[in-house]
CSV table of C-alpha atoms in Angstrom, one decimal:
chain,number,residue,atom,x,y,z
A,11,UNK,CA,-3.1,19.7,5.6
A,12,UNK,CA,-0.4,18.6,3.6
A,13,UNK,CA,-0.4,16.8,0.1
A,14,UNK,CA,0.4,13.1,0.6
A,15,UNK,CA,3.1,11.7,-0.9
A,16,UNK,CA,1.3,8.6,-2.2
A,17,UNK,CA,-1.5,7.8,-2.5
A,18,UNK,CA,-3.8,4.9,-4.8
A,19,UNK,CA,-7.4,3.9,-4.5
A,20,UNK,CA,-8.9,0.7,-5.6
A,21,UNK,CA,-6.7,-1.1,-3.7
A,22,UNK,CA,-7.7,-4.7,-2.9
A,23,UNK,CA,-6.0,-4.9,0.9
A,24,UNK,CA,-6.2,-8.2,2.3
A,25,UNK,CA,-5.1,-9.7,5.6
A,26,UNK,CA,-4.3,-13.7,5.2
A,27,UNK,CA,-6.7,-15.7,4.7
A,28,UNK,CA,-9.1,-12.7,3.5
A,29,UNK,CA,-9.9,-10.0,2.3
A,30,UNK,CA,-10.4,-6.9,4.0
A,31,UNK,CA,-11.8,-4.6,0.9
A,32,UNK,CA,-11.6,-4.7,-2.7
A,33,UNK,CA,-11.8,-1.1,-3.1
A,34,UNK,CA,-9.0,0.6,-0.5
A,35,UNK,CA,-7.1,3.5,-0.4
A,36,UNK,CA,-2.9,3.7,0.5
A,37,UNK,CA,-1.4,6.5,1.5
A,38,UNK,CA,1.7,8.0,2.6
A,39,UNK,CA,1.5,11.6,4.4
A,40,UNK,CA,3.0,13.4,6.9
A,41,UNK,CA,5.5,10.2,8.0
A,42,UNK,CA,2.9,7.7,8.0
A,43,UNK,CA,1.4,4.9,6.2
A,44,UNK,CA,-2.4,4.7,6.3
A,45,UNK,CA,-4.3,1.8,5.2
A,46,UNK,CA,-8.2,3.1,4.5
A,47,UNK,CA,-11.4,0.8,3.9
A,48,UNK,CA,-13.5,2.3,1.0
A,49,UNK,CA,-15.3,4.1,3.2
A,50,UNK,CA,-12.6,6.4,4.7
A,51,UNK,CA,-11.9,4.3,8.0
A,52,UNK,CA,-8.8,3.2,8.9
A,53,UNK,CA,-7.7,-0.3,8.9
A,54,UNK,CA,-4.3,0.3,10.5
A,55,UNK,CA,-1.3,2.8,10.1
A,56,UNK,CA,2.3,3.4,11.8
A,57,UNK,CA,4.8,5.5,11.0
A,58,UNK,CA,6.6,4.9,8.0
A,59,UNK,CA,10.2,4.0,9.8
A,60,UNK,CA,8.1,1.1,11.4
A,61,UNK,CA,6.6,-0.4,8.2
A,62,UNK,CA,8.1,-2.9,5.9
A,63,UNK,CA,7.4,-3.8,3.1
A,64,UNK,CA,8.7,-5.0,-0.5
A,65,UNK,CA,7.8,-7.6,-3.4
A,66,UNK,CA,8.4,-11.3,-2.9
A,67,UNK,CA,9.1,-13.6,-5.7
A,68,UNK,CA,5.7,-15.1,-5.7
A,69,UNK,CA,3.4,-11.9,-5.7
A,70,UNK,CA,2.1,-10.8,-9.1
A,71,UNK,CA,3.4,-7.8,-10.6
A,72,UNK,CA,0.9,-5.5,-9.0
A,73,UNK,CA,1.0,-6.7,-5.7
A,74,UNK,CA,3.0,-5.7,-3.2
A,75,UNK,CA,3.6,-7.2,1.0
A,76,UNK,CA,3.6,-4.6,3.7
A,77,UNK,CA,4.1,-5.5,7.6
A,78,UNK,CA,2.2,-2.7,9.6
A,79,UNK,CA,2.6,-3.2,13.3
A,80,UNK,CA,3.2,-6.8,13.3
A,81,UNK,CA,0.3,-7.9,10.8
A,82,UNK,CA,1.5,-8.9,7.1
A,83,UNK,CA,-0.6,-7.1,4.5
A,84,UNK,CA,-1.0,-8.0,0.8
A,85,UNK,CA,-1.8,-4.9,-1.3
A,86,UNK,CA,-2.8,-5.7,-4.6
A,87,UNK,CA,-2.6,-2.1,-6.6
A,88,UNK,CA,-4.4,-2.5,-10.1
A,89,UNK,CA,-4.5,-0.4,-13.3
A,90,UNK,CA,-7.8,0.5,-13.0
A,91,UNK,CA,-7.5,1.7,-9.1
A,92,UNK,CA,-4.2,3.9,-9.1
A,93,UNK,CA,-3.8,7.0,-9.4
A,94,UNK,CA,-2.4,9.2,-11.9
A,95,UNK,CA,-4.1,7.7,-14.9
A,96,UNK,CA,-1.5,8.5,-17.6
A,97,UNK,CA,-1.5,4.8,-18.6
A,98,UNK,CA,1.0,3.6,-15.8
A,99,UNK,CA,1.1,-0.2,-15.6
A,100,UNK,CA,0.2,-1.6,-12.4
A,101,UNK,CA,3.7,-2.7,-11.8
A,102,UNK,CA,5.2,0.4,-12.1
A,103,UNK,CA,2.2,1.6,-9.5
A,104,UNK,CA,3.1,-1.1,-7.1
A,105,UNK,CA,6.9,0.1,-7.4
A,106,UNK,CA,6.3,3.8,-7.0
A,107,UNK,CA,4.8,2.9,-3.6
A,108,UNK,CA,7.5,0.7,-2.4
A,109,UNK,CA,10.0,3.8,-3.8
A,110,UNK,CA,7.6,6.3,-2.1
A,111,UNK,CA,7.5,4.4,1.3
A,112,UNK,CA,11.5,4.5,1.4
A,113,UNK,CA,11.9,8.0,0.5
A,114,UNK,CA,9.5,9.1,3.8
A,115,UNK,CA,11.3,6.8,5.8
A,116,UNK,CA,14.8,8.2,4.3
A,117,UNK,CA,16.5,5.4,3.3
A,118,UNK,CA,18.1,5.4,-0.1
């Protein structure tokens, strides 16, 4: 198997009105987006040419909105949760998955 591309736990996903976990994982492997519980299982995933996704003026700096097969996601990805601890900001962490997600897809 393959490294993924992205990846960050402790992601708070949550599907409007609620919340689906507080303790997630996002990852990007192999083409596809994957949206995991805390547990491992899979709360949905398509290929990464199907998802969008970006930062709307009202979300906080770590949060990002992803639209995976017709259901709007909010992804909130936090200091504490990300990975790479090097000290990134959770801004930066929410932008290196929107940059991540367009380089699998290929667009520039």
């Amino acid at each position: 198997m393959s490294e993924p591309e992205f990846s960050a736990r402790g992601v708070r996903i949550a599907r409007w009105p609620r919340s689906l976990t507080r303790a997630g994982e996002v990852r990007i492997e192999d083409g596809r987006l994957a949206l995991l519980t805390s547990y491992g299982s899979e709360i949905d995933s398509a290929p990464v040419t199907a998802v969008r996704a970006g930062r709307p003026w009202f979300a906080k700096p770590d949060e990002a909105v992803a639209t995976v097969n017709g259901t709007r996601y909010r992804l909130t990805l936090d200091k504490g949760g990300a990975t790479g601890g090097d000290g990134r900001g959770a801004s930066e962490e929410s932008g290196r998955f929107l940059a991540a997600l367009k380089r699998a897809a290929g667009r520039r």
